Amino acid sequence: MAETTPLDTVRASIAHAAKVAGRKPDDITLIAVSKTRTADEIRPLLEAGHRDFGESRVQEAEAKWPALKADFPDVRLHMIGQLQSNKAADAAALFDVIHSLDRDSLLDALAKADACPDLFVQVNIGGEEQKGGVAVADLPDFLARVREAGLPLAGLMCIPPQGLEASPFFALLAELARRNGLDGLSMGMSEDYESAVRQGATHVRVGTALFGARG
Ligand SMILES: *Cc1c(COP(=O)(O)O)cnc(C)c1O
């Protein structure tokens, strides 16, 4: 019998959390966050059939993924880190989904790209000064500008403040999505993805629980 892998365990936990919440496991996309991981660490997941991966730096992804994509062309790459406007065109060329749209300059740069990936607007859900993301109060106007630009808007993304219980922040993001007519919710990491699924996450971003601690 095959050994149970971390991928099996995380998939089973997502399925269980979905079931508890009366949701379908297939409605949740597990993004394997492969930032800092080598191609050799990533390959076993690809061979196990996993296809959604998250990276936080354009340059690192450009170095790693073209070779992997040659062998697994149906991979979907998710940009989950802060994105500089001057990297927007490169990111649009490589990534299928961008989870970190958070300001007008980036919106303008993506609008000029050849083909814009699906977009999640990152919300500064805890109102933290140092953190990226659109302020909750500015969200309706910002979403209106994304829609005016005709870009493919998939939903909202957040990273709750460290050290606090995450579920109220997940609930708030879900409420903001509902109010603004959006279906996609990118929320939940290794520590709290089950809670995120119970609160309605459609995309969870999991690194450590799949690959082990980052060095
Ligand atoms: C690194 C990262 C993750 C994954 O974090 P883990 O705790 O390793 O699961 C998820 N989302 C974002 C935005 C990240 O930068």
GROMACS .gro file of C-alpha atoms and ligand atoms in nm:
model
  230
    1MET     CA    1   0.000   0.000   0.000
    2ALA     CA    2   0.124   0.348  -0.087
    3GLU     CA    3   0.243   0.568   0.196
    4THR     CA    4   0.024   0.862   0.297
    5THR     CA    5   0.188   1.184   0.180
    6PRO     CA    6   0.143   1.535   0.322
    7LEU     CA    7  -0.053   1.610   0.004
    8ASP     CA    8  -0.298   1.327   0.086
    9THR     CA    9  -0.332   1.457   0.442
   10VAL     CA   10  -0.399   1.818   0.342
   11ARG     CA   11  -0.647   1.710   0.074
   12ALA     CA   12  -0.831   1.493   0.328
   13SER     CA   13  -0.843   1.779   0.581
   14ILE     CA   14  -0.987   2.014   0.318
   15ALA     CA   15  -1.247   1.755   0.221
   16HIS     CA   16  -1.343   1.703   0.585
   17ALA     CA   17  -1.369   2.077   0.660
   18ALA     CA   18  -1.578   2.122   0.346
   19LYS     CA   19  -1.812   1.842   0.447
   20VAL     CA   20  -1.857   1.986   0.797
   21ALA     CA   21  -1.952   2.319   0.637
   22GLY     CA   22  -2.191   2.157   0.389
   23ARG     CA   23  -1.966   2.241   0.097
   24LYS     CA   24  -1.829   2.039  -0.193
   25PRO     CA   25  -1.455   1.962  -0.166
   26ASP     CA   26  -1.424   2.022  -0.542
   27ASP     CA   27  -1.520   2.386  -0.489
   28ILE     CA   28  -1.191   2.445  -0.305
   29THR     CA   29  -0.862   2.479  -0.491
   30LEU     CA   30  -0.553   2.379  -0.296
   31ILE     CA   31  -0.261   2.601  -0.400
   32ALA     CA   32   0.068   2.435  -0.310
   33VAL     CA   33   0.292   2.728  -0.214
   34SER     CA   34   0.627   2.633  -0.366
   35LYS     CA   35   0.822   2.955  -0.297
   36THR     CA   36   1.182   2.875  -0.192
   37ARG     CA   37   1.134   2.508  -0.293
   38THR     CA   38   1.351   2.348  -0.559
   39ALA     CA   39   1.223   2.177  -0.872
   40ASP     CA   40   1.319   1.845  -0.712
   41GLU     CA   41   1.090   1.918  -0.416
   42ILE     CA   42   0.806   2.025  -0.646
   43ARG     CA   43   0.818   1.734  -0.890
   44PRO     CA   44   0.670   1.467  -0.659
   45LEU     CA   45   0.354   1.677  -0.621
   46LEU     CA   46   0.327   1.716  -0.997
   47GLU     CA   47   0.374   1.342  -1.037
   48ALA     CA   48   0.097   1.286  -0.781
   49GLY     CA   49  -0.132   1.487  -1.008
   50HIS     CA   50  -0.128   1.821  -0.830
   51ARG     CA   51  -0.149   2.120  -1.067
   52ASP     CA   52  -0.202   2.446  -0.872
   53PHE     CA   53   0.112   2.610  -0.735
   54GLY     CA   54   0.181   2.944  -0.570
   55GLU     CA   55   0.493   3.159  -0.592
   56SER     CA   56   0.567   3.496  -0.436
   57ARG     CA   57   0.848   3.628  -0.658
   58VAL     CA   58   0.835   3.668  -1.035
   59GLN     CA   59   1.209   3.611  -1.085
   60GLU     CA   60   1.214   3.292  -0.880
   61ALA     CA   61   0.912   3.157  -1.068
   62GLU     CA   62   1.068   3.245  -1.404
   63ALA     CA   63   1.379   3.051  -1.308
   64LYS     CA   64   1.194   2.739  -1.190
   65TRP     CA   65   0.871   2.693  -1.378
   66PRO     CA   66   0.936   2.699  -1.755
   67ALA     CA   67   1.125   2.366  -1.729
   68LEU     CA   68   0.858   2.212  -1.505
   69LYS     CA   69   0.581   2.339  -1.732
   70ALA     CA   70   0.749   2.173  -2.029
   71ASP     CA   71   0.680   1.838  -1.860
   72PHE     CA   72   0.346   1.935  -1.703
   73PRO     CA   73   0.187   2.187  -1.941
   74ASP     CA   74  -0.147   2.198  -1.760
   75VAL     CA   75   0.003   2.349  -1.443
   76ARG     CA   76  -0.173   2.660  -1.309
   77LEU     CA   77   0.057   2.916  -1.147
   78HIS     CA   78  -0.068   3.158  -0.882
   79MET     CA   79   0.118   3.478  -0.793
   80ILE     CA   80   0.058   3.528  -0.420
   81GLY     CA   81   0.328   3.780  -0.326
   82GLN     CA   82   0.354   4.155  -0.353
   83LEU     CA   83   0.390   4.252  -0.717
   84GLN     CA   84   0.576   4.559  -0.844
   85SER     CA   85   0.412   4.737  -1.135
   86ASN     CA   86   0.729   4.709  -1.342
   87LYS     CA   87   0.701   4.327  -1.313
   88ALA     CA   88   0.333   4.317  -1.407
   89ALA     CA   89   0.386   4.227  -1.774
   90ASP     CA   90   0.628   3.945  -1.683
   91ALA     CA   91   0.386   3.818  -1.419
   92ALA     CA   92   0.095   3.829  -1.662
   93ALA     CA   93   0.296   3.620  -1.909
   94LEU     CA   94   0.381   3.345  -1.659
   95PHE     CA   95   0.096   3.331  -1.408
   96ASP     CA   96  -0.263   3.215  -1.454
   97VAL     CA   97  -0.393   3.392  -1.144
   98ILE     CA   98  -0.270   3.695  -0.948
   99HIS     CA   99  -0.384   3.711  -0.584
  100SER     CA  100  -0.218   4.037  -0.486
  101LEU     CA  101  -0.379   4.318  -0.684
  102ASP     CA  102  -0.379   4.602  -0.431
  103ARG     CA  103  -0.332   4.941  -0.598
  104ASP     CA  104  -0.405   5.156  -0.901
  105SER     CA  105  -0.054   5.155  -1.048
  106LEU     CA  106  -0.060   4.774  -1.063
  107LEU     CA  107  -0.412   4.778  -1.205
  108ASP     CA  108  -0.298   5.015  -1.482
  109ALA     CA  109   0.007   4.800  -1.560
  110LEU     CA  110  -0.204   4.480  -1.577
  111ALA     CA  111  -0.458   4.652  -1.801
  112LYS     CA  112  -0.176   4.707  -2.053
  113ALA     CA  113  -0.056   4.345  -2.043
  114ASP     CA  114  -0.123   4.122  -2.345
  115ALA     CA  115  -0.357   3.891  -2.155
  116CYS     CA  116  -0.450   3.961  -1.797
  117PRO     CA  117  -0.465   3.664  -1.555
  118ASP     CA  118  -0.762   3.616  -1.324
  119LEU     CA  119  -0.734   3.865  -1.040
  120PHE     CA  120  -0.794   3.855  -0.667
  121VAL     CA  121  -0.792   4.190  -0.492
  122GLN     CA  122  -0.588   4.173  -0.173
  123VAL     CA  123  -0.761   4.335   0.123
  124ASN     CA  124  -0.571   4.469   0.425
  125ILE     CA  125  -0.819   4.288   0.643
  126GLY     CA  126  -0.658   4.372   0.978
  127GLY     CA  127  -0.596   4.739   0.893
  128GLU     CA  128  -0.222   4.689   0.950
  129GLU     CA  129   0.004   4.978   0.856
  130GLN     CA  130   0.291   4.773   0.717
  131LYS     CA  131   0.079   4.529   0.522
  132GLY     CA  132  -0.018   4.534   0.155
  133GLY     CA  133  -0.378   4.530   0.048
  134VAL     CA  134  -0.662   4.769  -0.019
  135ALA     CA  135  -0.816   4.925   0.293
  136VAL     CA  136  -1.163   4.789   0.370
  137ALA     CA  137  -1.310   5.140   0.333
  138ASP     CA  138  -1.156   5.184  -0.014
  139LEU     CA  139  -1.261   4.843  -0.145
  140PRO     CA  140  -1.589   4.931  -0.325
  141ASP     CA  141  -1.424   5.213  -0.525
  142PHE     CA  142  -1.122   5.000  -0.610
  143LEU     CA  143  -1.340   4.709  -0.727
  144ALA     CA  144  -1.536   4.952  -0.943
  145ARG     CA  145  -1.212   5.059  -1.112
  146VAL     CA  146  -1.111   4.695  -1.175
  147ARG     CA  147  -1.450   4.631  -1.331
  148GLU     CA  148  -1.435   4.951  -1.538
  149ALA     CA  149  -1.100   4.838  -1.675
  150GLY     CA  150  -1.272   4.518  -1.793
  151LEU     CA  151  -1.021   4.291  -1.617
  152PRO     CA  152  -1.113   3.938  -1.502
  153LEU     CA  153  -1.201   3.983  -1.136
  154ALA     CA  154  -1.213   3.650  -0.949
  155GLY     CA  155  -1.251   3.756  -0.586
  156LEU     CA  156  -1.080   3.877  -0.270
  157MET     CA  157  -0.765   3.765  -0.090
  158CYS     CA  158  -0.635   3.831   0.261
  159ILE     CA  159  -0.353   3.752   0.502
  160PRO     CA  160  -0.487   3.800   0.858
  161PRO     CA  161  -0.265   3.964   1.124
  162GLN     CA  162  -0.012   3.730   1.282
  163GLY     CA  163  -0.080   3.602   1.630
  164LEU     CA  164  -0.455   3.664   1.624
  165GLU     CA  165  -0.734   3.413   1.576
  166ALA     CA  166  -0.786   3.417   1.197
  167SER     CA  167  -1.149   3.311   1.166
  168PRO     CA  168  -1.311   3.655   1.232
  169PHE     CA  169  -1.093   3.798   0.955
  170PHE     CA  170  -1.196   3.516   0.721
  171ALA     CA  171  -1.560   3.584   0.806
  172LEU     CA  172  -1.513   3.954   0.732
  173LEU     CA  173  -1.351   3.881   0.395
  174ALA     CA  174  -1.641   3.647   0.308
  175GLU     CA  175  -1.888   3.921   0.402
  176LEU     CA  176  -1.702   4.178   0.188
  177ALA     CA  177  -1.709   3.938  -0.108
  178ARG     CA  178  -2.082   3.883  -0.061
  179ARG     CA  179  -2.154   4.255  -0.042
  180ASN     CA  180  -1.956   4.318  -0.358
  181GLY     CA  181  -2.096   4.030  -0.563
  182LEU     CA  182  -1.779   3.821  -0.574
  183ASP     CA  183  -1.746   3.443  -0.546
  184GLY     CA  184  -1.373   3.385  -0.507
  185LEU     CA  185  -1.211   3.385  -0.161
  186SER     CA  186  -0.835   3.326  -0.140
  187MET     CA  187  -0.768   3.276   0.230
  188GLY     CA  188  -0.611   3.024   0.466
  189MET     CA  189  -0.252   2.902   0.502
  190SER     CA  190  -0.094   2.597   0.670
  191GLU     CA  191  -0.201   2.704   1.019
  192ASP     CA  192  -0.561   2.787   0.946
  193TYR     CA  193  -0.677   2.654   0.610
  194GLU     CA  194  -0.945   2.431   0.765
  195SER     CA  195  -1.099   2.731   0.938
  196ALA     CA  196  -1.081   2.923   0.609
  197VAL     CA  197  -1.264   2.641   0.430
  198ARG     CA  198  -1.539   2.647   0.694
  199GLN     CA  199  -1.570   3.025   0.633
  200GLY     CA  200  -1.605   2.983   0.258
  201ALA     CA  201  -1.252   2.985   0.110
  202THR     CA  202  -1.243   2.885  -0.257
  203HIS     CA  203  -0.860   2.894  -0.269
  204VAL     CA  204  -0.630   2.798   0.019
  205ARG     CA  205  -0.255   2.871  -0.002
  206VAL     CA  206  -0.057   2.600   0.177
  207GLY     CA  207   0.322   2.573   0.189
  208THR     CA  208   0.466   2.441   0.515
  209ALA     CA  209   0.206   2.167   0.565
  210LEU     CA  210   0.298   2.022   0.225
  211PHE     CA  211   0.674   2.080   0.204
  212GLY     CA  212   0.789   2.117   0.565
  213ALA     CA  213   0.933   2.428   0.732
  214ARG     CA  214   1.105   2.681   0.506
  215GLY     CA  215   1.477   2.717   0.573
  216LIG     C1  216   0.416   3.184   0.212
  216LIG     C2  217   0.273   3.217   0.191
  216LIG     C3  218   0.172   3.122   0.214
  216LIG     C4  219   0.200   2.982   0.267
  216LIG     O1  220   0.234   2.987   0.403
  216LIG     P1  221   0.250   2.852   0.489
  216LIG     O2  222   0.236   2.900   0.628
  216LIG     O3  223   0.384   2.797   0.457
  216LIG     O4  224   0.140   2.761   0.448
  216LIG     C5  225   0.041   3.158   0.187
  216LIG     N1  226   0.009   3.281   0.142
  216LIG     C6  227   0.103   3.375   0.119
  216LIG     C7  228   0.061   3.509   0.070
  216LIG     C8  229   0.237   3.347   0.145
  216LIG     O5  230   0.329   3.442   0.123
   0.00000   0.00000   0.00000
